[in-house]
Coordinates of C-alpha atoms in Angstrom, one line a residue:
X1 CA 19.8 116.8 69.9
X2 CA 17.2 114.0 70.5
X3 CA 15.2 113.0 67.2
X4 CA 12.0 113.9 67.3
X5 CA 9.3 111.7 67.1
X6 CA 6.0 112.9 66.2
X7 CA 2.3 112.0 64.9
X8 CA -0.1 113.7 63.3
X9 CA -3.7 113.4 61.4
X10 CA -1.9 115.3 58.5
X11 CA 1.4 116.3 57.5
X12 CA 1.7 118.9 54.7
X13 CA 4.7 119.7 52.8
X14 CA 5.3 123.5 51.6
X15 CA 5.0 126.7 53.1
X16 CA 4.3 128.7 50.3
X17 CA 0.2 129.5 48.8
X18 CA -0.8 125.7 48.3
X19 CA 0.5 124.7 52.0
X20 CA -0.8 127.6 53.7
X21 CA -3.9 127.5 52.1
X22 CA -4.6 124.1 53.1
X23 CA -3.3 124.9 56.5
X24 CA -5.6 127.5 56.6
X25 CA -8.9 125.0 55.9
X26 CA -7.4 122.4 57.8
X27 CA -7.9 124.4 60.8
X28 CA -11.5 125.7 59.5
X29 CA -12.4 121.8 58.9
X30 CA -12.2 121.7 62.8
X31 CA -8.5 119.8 62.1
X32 CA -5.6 121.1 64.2
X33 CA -3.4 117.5 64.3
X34 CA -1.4 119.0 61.4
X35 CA 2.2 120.1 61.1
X36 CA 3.7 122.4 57.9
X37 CA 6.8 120.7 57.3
X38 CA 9.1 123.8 55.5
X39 CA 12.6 123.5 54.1
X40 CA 13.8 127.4 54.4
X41 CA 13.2 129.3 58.2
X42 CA 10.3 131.2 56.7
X43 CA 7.2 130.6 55.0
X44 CA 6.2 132.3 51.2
X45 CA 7.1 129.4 49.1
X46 CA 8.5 130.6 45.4
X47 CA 7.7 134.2 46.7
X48 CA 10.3 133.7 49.3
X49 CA 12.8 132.3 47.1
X50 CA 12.6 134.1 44.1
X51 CA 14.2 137.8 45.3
X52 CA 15.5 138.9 42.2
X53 CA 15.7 142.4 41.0
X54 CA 12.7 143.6 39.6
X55 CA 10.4 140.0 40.8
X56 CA 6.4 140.7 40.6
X57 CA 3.6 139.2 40.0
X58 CA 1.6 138.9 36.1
X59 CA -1.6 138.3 37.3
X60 CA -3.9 141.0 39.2
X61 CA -3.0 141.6 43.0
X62 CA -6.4 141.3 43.8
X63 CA -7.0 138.0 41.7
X64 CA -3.7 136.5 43.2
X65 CA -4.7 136.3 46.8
X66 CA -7.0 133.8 49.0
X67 CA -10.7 134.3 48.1
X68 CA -10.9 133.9 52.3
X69 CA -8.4 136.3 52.8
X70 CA -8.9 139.5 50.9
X71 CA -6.2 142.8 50.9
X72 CA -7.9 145.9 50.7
X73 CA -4.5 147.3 50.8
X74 CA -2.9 146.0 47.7
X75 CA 0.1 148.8 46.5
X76 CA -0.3 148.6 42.8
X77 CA -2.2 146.4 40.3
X78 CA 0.5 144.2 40.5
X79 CA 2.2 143.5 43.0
X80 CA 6.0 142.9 44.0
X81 CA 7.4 139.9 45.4
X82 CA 7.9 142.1 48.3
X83 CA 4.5 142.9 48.9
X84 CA 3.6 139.0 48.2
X85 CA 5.7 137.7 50.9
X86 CA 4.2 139.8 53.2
X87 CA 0.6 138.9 52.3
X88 CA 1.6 135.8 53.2
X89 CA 3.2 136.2 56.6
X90 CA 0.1 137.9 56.9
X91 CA -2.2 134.5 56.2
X92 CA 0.0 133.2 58.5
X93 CA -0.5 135.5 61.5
X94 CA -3.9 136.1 60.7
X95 CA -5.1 132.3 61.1
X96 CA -2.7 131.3 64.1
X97 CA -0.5 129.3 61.6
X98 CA 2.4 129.2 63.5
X99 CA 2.1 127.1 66.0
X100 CA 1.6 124.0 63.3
X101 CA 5.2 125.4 61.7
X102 CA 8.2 123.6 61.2
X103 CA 10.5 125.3 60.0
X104 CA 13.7 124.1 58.7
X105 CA 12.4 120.6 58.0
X106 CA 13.1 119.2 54.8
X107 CA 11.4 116.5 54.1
X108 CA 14.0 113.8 52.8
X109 CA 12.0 110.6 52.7
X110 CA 7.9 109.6 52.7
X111 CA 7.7 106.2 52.8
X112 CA 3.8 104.1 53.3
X113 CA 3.4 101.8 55.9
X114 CA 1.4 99.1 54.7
X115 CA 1.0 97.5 57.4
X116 CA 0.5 100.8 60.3
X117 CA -1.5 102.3 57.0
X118 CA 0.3 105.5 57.7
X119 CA 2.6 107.9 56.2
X120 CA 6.5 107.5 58.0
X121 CA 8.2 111.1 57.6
X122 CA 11.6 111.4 57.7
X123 CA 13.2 115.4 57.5
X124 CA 16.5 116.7 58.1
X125 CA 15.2 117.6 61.6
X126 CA 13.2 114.1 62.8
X127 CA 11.2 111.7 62.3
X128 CA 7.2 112.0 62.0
X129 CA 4.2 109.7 61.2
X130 CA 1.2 111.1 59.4
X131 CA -2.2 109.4 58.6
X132 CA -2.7 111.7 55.1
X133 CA 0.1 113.7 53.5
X134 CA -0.7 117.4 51.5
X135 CA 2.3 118.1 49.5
X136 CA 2.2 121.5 48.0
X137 CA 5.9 121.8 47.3
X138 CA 4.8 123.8 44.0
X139 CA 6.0 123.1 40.4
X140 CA 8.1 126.0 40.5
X141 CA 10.0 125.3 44.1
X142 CA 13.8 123.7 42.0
X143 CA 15.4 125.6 39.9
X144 CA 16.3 123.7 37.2
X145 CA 19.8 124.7 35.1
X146 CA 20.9 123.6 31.9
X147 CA 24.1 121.2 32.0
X148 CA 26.9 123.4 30.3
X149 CA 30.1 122.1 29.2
X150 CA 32.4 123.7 30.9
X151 CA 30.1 126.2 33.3
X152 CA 32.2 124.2 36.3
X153 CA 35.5 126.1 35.5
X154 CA 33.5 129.2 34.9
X155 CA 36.3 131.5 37.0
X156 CA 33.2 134.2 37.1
X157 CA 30.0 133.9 39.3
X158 CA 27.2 131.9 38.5
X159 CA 23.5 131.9 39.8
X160 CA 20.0 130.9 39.0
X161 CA 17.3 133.8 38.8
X162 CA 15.6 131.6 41.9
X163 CA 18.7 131.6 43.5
X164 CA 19.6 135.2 43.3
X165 CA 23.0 136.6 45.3
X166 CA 22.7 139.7 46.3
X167 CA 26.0 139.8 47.6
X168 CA 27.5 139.9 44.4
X169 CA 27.6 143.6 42.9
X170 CA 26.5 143.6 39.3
X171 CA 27.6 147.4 39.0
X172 CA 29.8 147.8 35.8
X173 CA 30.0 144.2 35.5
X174 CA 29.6 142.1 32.1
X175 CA 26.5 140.2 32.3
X176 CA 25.2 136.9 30.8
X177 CA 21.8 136.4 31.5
X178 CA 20.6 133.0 29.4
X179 CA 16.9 132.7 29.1
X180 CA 13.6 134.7 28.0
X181 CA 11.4 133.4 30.1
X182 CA 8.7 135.3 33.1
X183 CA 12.0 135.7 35.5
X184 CA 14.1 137.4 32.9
X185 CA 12.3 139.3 31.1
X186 CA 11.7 141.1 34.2
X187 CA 15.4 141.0 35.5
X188 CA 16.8 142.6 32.0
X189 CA 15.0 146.1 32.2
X190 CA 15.7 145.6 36.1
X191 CA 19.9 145.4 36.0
X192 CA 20.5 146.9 32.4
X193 CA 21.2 150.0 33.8
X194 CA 23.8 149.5 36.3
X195 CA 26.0 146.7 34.3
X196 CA 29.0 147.5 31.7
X197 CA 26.9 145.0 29.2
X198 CA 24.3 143.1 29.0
X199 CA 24.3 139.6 26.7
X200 CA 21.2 137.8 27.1
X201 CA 20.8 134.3 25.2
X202 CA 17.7 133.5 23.3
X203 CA 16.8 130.2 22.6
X204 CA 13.5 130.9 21.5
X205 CA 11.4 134.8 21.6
X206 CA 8.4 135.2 23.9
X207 CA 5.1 137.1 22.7
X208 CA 5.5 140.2 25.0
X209 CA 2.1 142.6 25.9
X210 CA 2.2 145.7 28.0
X211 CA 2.4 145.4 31.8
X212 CA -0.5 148.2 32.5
X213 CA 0.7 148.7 35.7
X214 CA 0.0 152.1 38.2
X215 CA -0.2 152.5 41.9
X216 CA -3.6 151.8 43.6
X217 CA -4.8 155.0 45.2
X218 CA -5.5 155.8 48.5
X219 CA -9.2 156.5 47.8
X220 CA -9.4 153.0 46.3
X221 CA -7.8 151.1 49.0
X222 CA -10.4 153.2 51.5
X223 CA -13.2 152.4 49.6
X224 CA -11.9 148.3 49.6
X225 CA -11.6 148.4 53.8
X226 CA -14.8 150.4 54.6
X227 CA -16.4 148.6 51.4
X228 CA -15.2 145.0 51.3
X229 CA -18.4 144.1 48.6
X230 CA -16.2 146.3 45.9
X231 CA -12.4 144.4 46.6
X232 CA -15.1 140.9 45.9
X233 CA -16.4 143.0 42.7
X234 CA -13.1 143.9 41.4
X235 CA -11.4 140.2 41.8
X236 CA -14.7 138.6 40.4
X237 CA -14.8 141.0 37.2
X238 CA -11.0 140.0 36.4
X239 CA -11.7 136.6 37.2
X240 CA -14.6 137.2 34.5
X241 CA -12.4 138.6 32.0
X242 CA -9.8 135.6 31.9
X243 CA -12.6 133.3 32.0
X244 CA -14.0 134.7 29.0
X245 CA -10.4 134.4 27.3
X246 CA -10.3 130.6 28.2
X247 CA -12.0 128.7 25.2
X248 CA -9.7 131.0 22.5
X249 CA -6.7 128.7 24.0
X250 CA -8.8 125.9 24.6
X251 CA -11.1 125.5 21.3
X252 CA -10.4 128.0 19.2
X253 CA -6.2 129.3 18.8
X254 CA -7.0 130.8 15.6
X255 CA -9.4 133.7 17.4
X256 CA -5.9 134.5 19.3
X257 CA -4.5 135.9 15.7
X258 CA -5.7 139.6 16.6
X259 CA -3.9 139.0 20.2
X260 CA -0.6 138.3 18.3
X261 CA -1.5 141.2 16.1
X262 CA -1.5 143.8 19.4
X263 CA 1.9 142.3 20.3
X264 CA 3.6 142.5 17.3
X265 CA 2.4 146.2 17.0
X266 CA 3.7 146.0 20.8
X267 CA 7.4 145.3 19.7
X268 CA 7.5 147.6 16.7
X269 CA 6.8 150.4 19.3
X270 CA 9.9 149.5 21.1
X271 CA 11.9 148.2 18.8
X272 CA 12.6 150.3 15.6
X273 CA 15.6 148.6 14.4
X274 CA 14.1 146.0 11.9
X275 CA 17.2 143.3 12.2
X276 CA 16.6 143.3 16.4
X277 CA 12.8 143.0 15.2
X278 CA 12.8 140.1 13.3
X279 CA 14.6 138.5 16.0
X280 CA 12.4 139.0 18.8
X281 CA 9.3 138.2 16.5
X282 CA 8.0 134.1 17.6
X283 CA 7.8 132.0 14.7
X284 CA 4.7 130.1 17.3
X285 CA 1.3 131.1 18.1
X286 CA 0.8 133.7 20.6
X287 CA -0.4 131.7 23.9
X288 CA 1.6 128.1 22.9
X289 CA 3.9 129.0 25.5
X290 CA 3.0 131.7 28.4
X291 CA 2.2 135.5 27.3
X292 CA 4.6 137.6 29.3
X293 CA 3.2 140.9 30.6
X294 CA 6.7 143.8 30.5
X295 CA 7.1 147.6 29.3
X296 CA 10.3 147.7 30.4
X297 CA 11.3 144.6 28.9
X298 CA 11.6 145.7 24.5
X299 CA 13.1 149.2 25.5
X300 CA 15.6 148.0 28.1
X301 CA 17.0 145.6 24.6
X302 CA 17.1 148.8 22.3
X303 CA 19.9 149.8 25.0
X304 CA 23.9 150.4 23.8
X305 CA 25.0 148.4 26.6
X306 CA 22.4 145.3 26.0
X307 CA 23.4 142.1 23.2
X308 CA 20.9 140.0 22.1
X309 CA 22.2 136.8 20.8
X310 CA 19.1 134.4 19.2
X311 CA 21.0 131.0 20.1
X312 CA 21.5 128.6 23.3
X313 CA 24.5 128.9 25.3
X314 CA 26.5 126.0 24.4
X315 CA 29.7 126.1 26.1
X316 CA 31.9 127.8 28.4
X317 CA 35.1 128.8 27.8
X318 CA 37.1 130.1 30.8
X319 CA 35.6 133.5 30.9
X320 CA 34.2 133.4 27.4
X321 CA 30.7 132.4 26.9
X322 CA 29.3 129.9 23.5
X323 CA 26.7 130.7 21.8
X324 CA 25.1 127.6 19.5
X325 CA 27.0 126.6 16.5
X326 CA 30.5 127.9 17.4
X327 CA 32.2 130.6 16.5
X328 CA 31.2 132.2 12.8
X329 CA 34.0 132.1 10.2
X330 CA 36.8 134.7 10.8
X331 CA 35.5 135.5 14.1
X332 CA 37.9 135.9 16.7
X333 CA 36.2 136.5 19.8
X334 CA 35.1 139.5 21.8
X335 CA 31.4 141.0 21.7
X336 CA 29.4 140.5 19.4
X337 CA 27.9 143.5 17.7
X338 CA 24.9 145.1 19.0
X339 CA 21.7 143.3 18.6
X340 CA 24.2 140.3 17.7
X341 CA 24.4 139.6 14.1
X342 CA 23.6 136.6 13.1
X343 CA 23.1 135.1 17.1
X344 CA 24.7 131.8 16.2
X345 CA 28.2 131.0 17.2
X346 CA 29.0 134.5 19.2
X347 CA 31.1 134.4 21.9
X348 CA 31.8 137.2 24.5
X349 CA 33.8 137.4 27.5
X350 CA 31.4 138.1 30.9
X351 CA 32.3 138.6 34.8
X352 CA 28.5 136.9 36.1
X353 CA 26.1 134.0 34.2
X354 CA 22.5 134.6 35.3
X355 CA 20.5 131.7 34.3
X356 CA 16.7 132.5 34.0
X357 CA 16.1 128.8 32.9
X358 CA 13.1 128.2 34.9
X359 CA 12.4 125.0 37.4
X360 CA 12.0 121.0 37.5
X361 CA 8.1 121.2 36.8
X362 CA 7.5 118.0 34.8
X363 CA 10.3 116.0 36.9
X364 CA 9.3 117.2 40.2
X365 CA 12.2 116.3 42.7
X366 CA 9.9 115.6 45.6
X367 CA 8.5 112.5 43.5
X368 CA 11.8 111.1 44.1
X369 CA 11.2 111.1 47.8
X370 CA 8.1 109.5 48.1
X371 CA 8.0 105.9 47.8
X372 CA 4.0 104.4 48.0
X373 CA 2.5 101.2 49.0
X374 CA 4.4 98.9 46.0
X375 CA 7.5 100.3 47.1
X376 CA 8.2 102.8 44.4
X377 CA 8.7 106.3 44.4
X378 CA 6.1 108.8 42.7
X379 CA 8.7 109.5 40.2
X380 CA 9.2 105.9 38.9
X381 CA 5.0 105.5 39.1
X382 CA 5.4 108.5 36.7
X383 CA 8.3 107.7 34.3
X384 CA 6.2 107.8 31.6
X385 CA 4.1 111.2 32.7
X386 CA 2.6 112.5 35.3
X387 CA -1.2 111.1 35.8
X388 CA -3.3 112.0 39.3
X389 CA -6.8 111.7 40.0
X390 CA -8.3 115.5 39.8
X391 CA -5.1 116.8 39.9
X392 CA -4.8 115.6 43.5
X393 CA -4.7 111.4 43.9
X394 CA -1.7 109.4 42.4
X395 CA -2.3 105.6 42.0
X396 CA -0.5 103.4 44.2
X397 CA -0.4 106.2 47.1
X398 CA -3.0 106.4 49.4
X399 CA -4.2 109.0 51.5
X400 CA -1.3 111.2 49.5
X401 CA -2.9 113.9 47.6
X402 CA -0.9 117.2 46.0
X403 CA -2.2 120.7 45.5
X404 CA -1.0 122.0 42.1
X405 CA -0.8 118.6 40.8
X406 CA -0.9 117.6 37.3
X407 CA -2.8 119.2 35.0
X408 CA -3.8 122.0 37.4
X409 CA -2.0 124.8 35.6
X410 CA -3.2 127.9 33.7
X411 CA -1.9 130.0 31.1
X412 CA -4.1 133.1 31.6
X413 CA -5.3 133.4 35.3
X414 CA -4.4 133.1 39.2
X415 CA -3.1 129.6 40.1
X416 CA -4.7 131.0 43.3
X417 CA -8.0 129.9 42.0
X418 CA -7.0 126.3 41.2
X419 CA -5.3 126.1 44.8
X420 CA -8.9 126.8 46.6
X421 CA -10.6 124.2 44.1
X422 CA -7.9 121.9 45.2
X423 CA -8.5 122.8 48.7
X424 CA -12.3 122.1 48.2
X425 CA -11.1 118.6 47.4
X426 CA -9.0 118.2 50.4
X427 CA -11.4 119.0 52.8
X428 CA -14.0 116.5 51.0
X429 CA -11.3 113.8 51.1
X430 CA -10.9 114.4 55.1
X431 CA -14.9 114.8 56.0
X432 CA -14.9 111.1 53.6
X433 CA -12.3 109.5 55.6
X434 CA -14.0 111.0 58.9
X435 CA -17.7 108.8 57.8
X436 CA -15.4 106.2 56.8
X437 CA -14.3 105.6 60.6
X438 CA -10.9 105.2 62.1
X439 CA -8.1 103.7 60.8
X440 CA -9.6 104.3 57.0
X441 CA -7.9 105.1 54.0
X442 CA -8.3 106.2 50.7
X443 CA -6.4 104.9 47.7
X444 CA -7.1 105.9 44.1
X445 CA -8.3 103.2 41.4
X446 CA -5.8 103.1 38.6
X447 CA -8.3 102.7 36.4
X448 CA -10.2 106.0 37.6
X449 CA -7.0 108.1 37.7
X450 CA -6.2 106.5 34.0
X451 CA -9.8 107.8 33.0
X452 CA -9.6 111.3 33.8
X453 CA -5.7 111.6 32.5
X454 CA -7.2 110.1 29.3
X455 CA -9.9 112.9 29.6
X456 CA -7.9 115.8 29.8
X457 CA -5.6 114.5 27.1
X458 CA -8.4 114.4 24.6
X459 CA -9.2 117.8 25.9
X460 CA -5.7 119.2 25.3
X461 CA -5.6 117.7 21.6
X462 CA -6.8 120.9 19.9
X463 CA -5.7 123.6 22.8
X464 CA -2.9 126.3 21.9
X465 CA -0.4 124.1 23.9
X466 CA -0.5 121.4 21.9
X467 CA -1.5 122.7 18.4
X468 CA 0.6 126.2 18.7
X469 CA 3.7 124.9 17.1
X470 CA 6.6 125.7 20.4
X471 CA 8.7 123.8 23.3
X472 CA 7.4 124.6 26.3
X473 CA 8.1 123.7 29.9
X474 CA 4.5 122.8 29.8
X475 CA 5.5 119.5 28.1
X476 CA 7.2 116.5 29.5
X477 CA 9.7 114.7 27.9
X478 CA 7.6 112.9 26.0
X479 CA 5.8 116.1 24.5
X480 CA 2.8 115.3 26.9
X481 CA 1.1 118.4 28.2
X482 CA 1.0 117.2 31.8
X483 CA 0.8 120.6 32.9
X484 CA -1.7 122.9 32.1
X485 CA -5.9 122.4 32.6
X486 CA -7.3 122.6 29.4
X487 CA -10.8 124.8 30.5
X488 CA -11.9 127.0 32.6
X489 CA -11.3 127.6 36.2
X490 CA -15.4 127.0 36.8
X491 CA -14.8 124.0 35.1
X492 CA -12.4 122.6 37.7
X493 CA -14.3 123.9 40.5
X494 CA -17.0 122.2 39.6
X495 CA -14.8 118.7 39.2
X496 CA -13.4 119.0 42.7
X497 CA -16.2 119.8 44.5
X498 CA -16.7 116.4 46.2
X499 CA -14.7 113.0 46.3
X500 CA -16.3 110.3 44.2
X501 CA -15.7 107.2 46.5
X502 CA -16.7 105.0 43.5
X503 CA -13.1 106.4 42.3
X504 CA -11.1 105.0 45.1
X505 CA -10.6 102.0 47.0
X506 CA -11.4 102.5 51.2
X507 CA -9.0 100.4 53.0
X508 CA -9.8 99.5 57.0
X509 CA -7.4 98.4 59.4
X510 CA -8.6 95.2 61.2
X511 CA -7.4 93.4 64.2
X512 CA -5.8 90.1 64.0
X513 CA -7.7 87.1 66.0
X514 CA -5.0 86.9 69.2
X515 CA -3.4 83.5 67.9
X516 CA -4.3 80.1 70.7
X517 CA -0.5 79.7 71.9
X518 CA -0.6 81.6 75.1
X519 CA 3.5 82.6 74.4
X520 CA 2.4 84.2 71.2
X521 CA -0.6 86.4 72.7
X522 CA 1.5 89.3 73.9
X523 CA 3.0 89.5 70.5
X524 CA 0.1 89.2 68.4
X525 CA -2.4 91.3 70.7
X526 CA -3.3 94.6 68.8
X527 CA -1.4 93.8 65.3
X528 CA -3.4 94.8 62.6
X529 CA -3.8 93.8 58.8
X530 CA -5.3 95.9 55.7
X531 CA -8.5 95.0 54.1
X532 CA -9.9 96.4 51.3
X533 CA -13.7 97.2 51.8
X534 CA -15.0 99.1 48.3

């Protein structure tokens, strides 16, 4: 096959809400020199890959779709990854998307030219060049599993929730699942009642509220097609609602005591036995870490065939699984006893290890792959946490900007709200280079992306992530939130609205005077050099 070879004015990475949706206002910024470059052969993103029994969606269906793009025709309040993935195939039909596709293109290396001041692309499918990268590979695109001594010579199957086989026949089978996390708290109630037994590994409780889900009627989906005004006034009233909720996580944890109050009387519904009960109670504040939304999730643990063991899995035996701290005195191995005693040093034999351990969102693999104008990759730029300009500009890359970038998460609304903000900024950031001229480029200050990192830090001192006494995958290594945006989604909208140039530096290319020696004209005629204008 001949490598391919190909320019573009933009070049975005993903296929999945953040790539589509700036697919989507490329094309209604009058841009159609783009490509989506897209590992998998189909587009959906993390609601393509994650197919695991049970997957949906905690947030509103109609709050987790494109503002531009309304469904009238949403199934149930919350919707299935099923239903998801088709919204999105939908995007993509609906605004003549795939055509700019390209599919099965992972993108191995992006690598700045400072001298052609452009983007050189290389995926496992050709090469391209790019003026302006858009990655929107997501935060939650790599699954990330724990290294377990031992898990190698595991003579069992083994999978991650984001990798799910459904090949493999759970039926009857004994069951490991390790984590308590959004995925598995969904995939317990979900494949409890076809296994022999059930052993899921706790390293730390989540604060669990009811999923109030039901089945959107057919009257209401009518009224949302012949009445499109009422699908706007039912996404802006829950958007209300969580915007109201913001400045209890923000400013003021202690208001979210009554919150943890509702899910503690929440558990003791489901969970009558007081030694299973104390171990599913959070010794953190409500909100430090995400509140997962499940009904199914307390009964399906109250269930003869289910284990709860309140340790880490530590090591892997053969067949036999570890829990923290080793076997307890006199123990001798088997299952533990239901509801799991003490949870520390269990060990049980098990057919299948399900790990619901959640994804590379603070060591992003993709920032291994891009290397910027001083020749290092994002991820050594940000060995010591990630920092980016409105969520969107790193230092050191130019004309590179990312949609859910740092600092653009949320803990209690759609992440569909953030992309559009971010989207916003995009479409500034090409008009800018557009007045700018030919050849321009943008390249954030340092000192403005240091600034507003600094700014949001201060902001996260007294939030619920920081002050609500848990681990979360929030945090980087350091303990940084690098994460989560500590406001409200208003907020941000309001902070992306327009590119401050006074935060970037504009570099024009600029033709080199053709040198006197006539032998060297040939060489020199059209070579160009950077100069930095603002």
């Amino acid at each position: 096959m001949t490598e391919q070879h190909e320019h573009v004015r933009v070049a975005v990475i993903g296929s999945g809400f953040g790539g589509l949706g700036a697919a989507v206002r490329l094309r209604r910024e009058g841009i159609t020199d783009f490509v989506v470059l897209e590992r998998a052969d189909s587009v959906g993103g993390t609601w393509r890959d994650n197919d695991y029994p049970g997957c949906a969606c905690d947030v509103p269906s109609h709050l987790y779709s494109f503002s531009f793009a309304p469904n009238p025709d949403w199934p149930r309040t919350f919707s299935g990854q099923e239903h998801i993935r088709a919204y999105l195939e939908h995007v993509t039909d609906t605004f003549r998307l795939r055509p700019h596709l390209r599919l099965k293109h992972e993108v191995l290396t992006l690598r700045w030219d400072n001298d052609a001041l452009r983007w050189d692309i290389e995926t496992s499918r050709g090469r391209f060049t790019a003026d302006v990268v858009v990655s929107a590979t997501g935060p939650l695109s790599e699954p990330k599993t724990p290294d377990i001594p031992g898990l190698a010579d595991f003579p069992g199957k083994v999978f991650h929730s984001a990798r799910w086989d459904h090949d493999y026949d759970l039926t009857g089978k004994r069951v490991a699942v390790i984590g308590t996390g959004a995925s598995a708290i969904q995939i317990v109630p979900s494949i409890q009642p076809k296994v022999g037994r059930l052993t899921l590994f706790q390293r730390t409780p989540p604060w669990v509220m009811p999923r109030i889900d039901r089945r959107i009627s057919g009257a209401e989906r009518w009224l949302h097609r012949q009445l499109p005004l009422t699908g706007t006034a039912r996404r802006g009233l829950l958007w209300g609602i969580r915007e109201l909720q913001v400045q209890a996580f923000t400013k003021r944890p202690g208001e979210l005591g009554l919150v943890e109050s509702l899910a503690k009387a929440n558990m003791a519904k489901a969970i009558k036995d007081p030694a299973l009960r104390a171990k599913l109670t959070p010794s953190y504040r409500i909100g430090c870490k995400r509140i997962l939304l499940s009904s199914t999730y307390y009964p399906a643990l109250t269930r003869p065939n289910v284990d709860v063991v309140a340790s880490a899995l530590t090591e892997v035996r053969g067949s036999t699984v570890v829990a923290a701290g080793g076997p307890p005195p006199g123990f001798a191995g088997g299952t533990p006893t239901q509801a799991g005693g003490s949870g520390g040093g269990t060990e049980t034999e098990v057919d299948a290890i399900v790990f619901g351990t959640g994804f590379h969102v603070t060591d992003m693999p993709i920032a291994e792959r891009v290397v910027g104008a001083e020749g290092i990759t994002l991820a050594e730029a940000w060995k010591d946490g990630m920092e980016s300009l409105r969520g969107a500009s790193a230092a050191g890359f130019p004309n590179f900007m990312t949609i859910i970038g740092p600092n653009t998460g949320l803990g209690n609304s759609s992440m569909i709200l953030m992309i559009e903000s971010q989207l916003n900024y995009m479409a500034d950031y090409m008009r800018q280079l557009d007045l700018l001229g030919e050849g321009s480029v943008l390249a954030a200050r340092p000192s403005a992306v240091h600034a507003w990192s600094r700014r949001v830090q201060e902001r996260m001192r007294r939030t619920v992530w920081n002050t609500g006494g848990c681990t979360s995958w929030y945090l980087d290594a350091s303990g940084r939130n690098t994460t989560i945006w500590p406001g409200t989604t208003t907020e941000f909208r309001n902070a992306t609205r327009r590119v401050d140039l006074a935060e970037y530096e504009v570099i024009r290319a600029r033709k080199v005077p053709a040198p006197a020696v006539a032998a060297d004209a040939g060489a020199a005629k059209g070579a160009k050099d950077a100069e930095v204008v603002a």
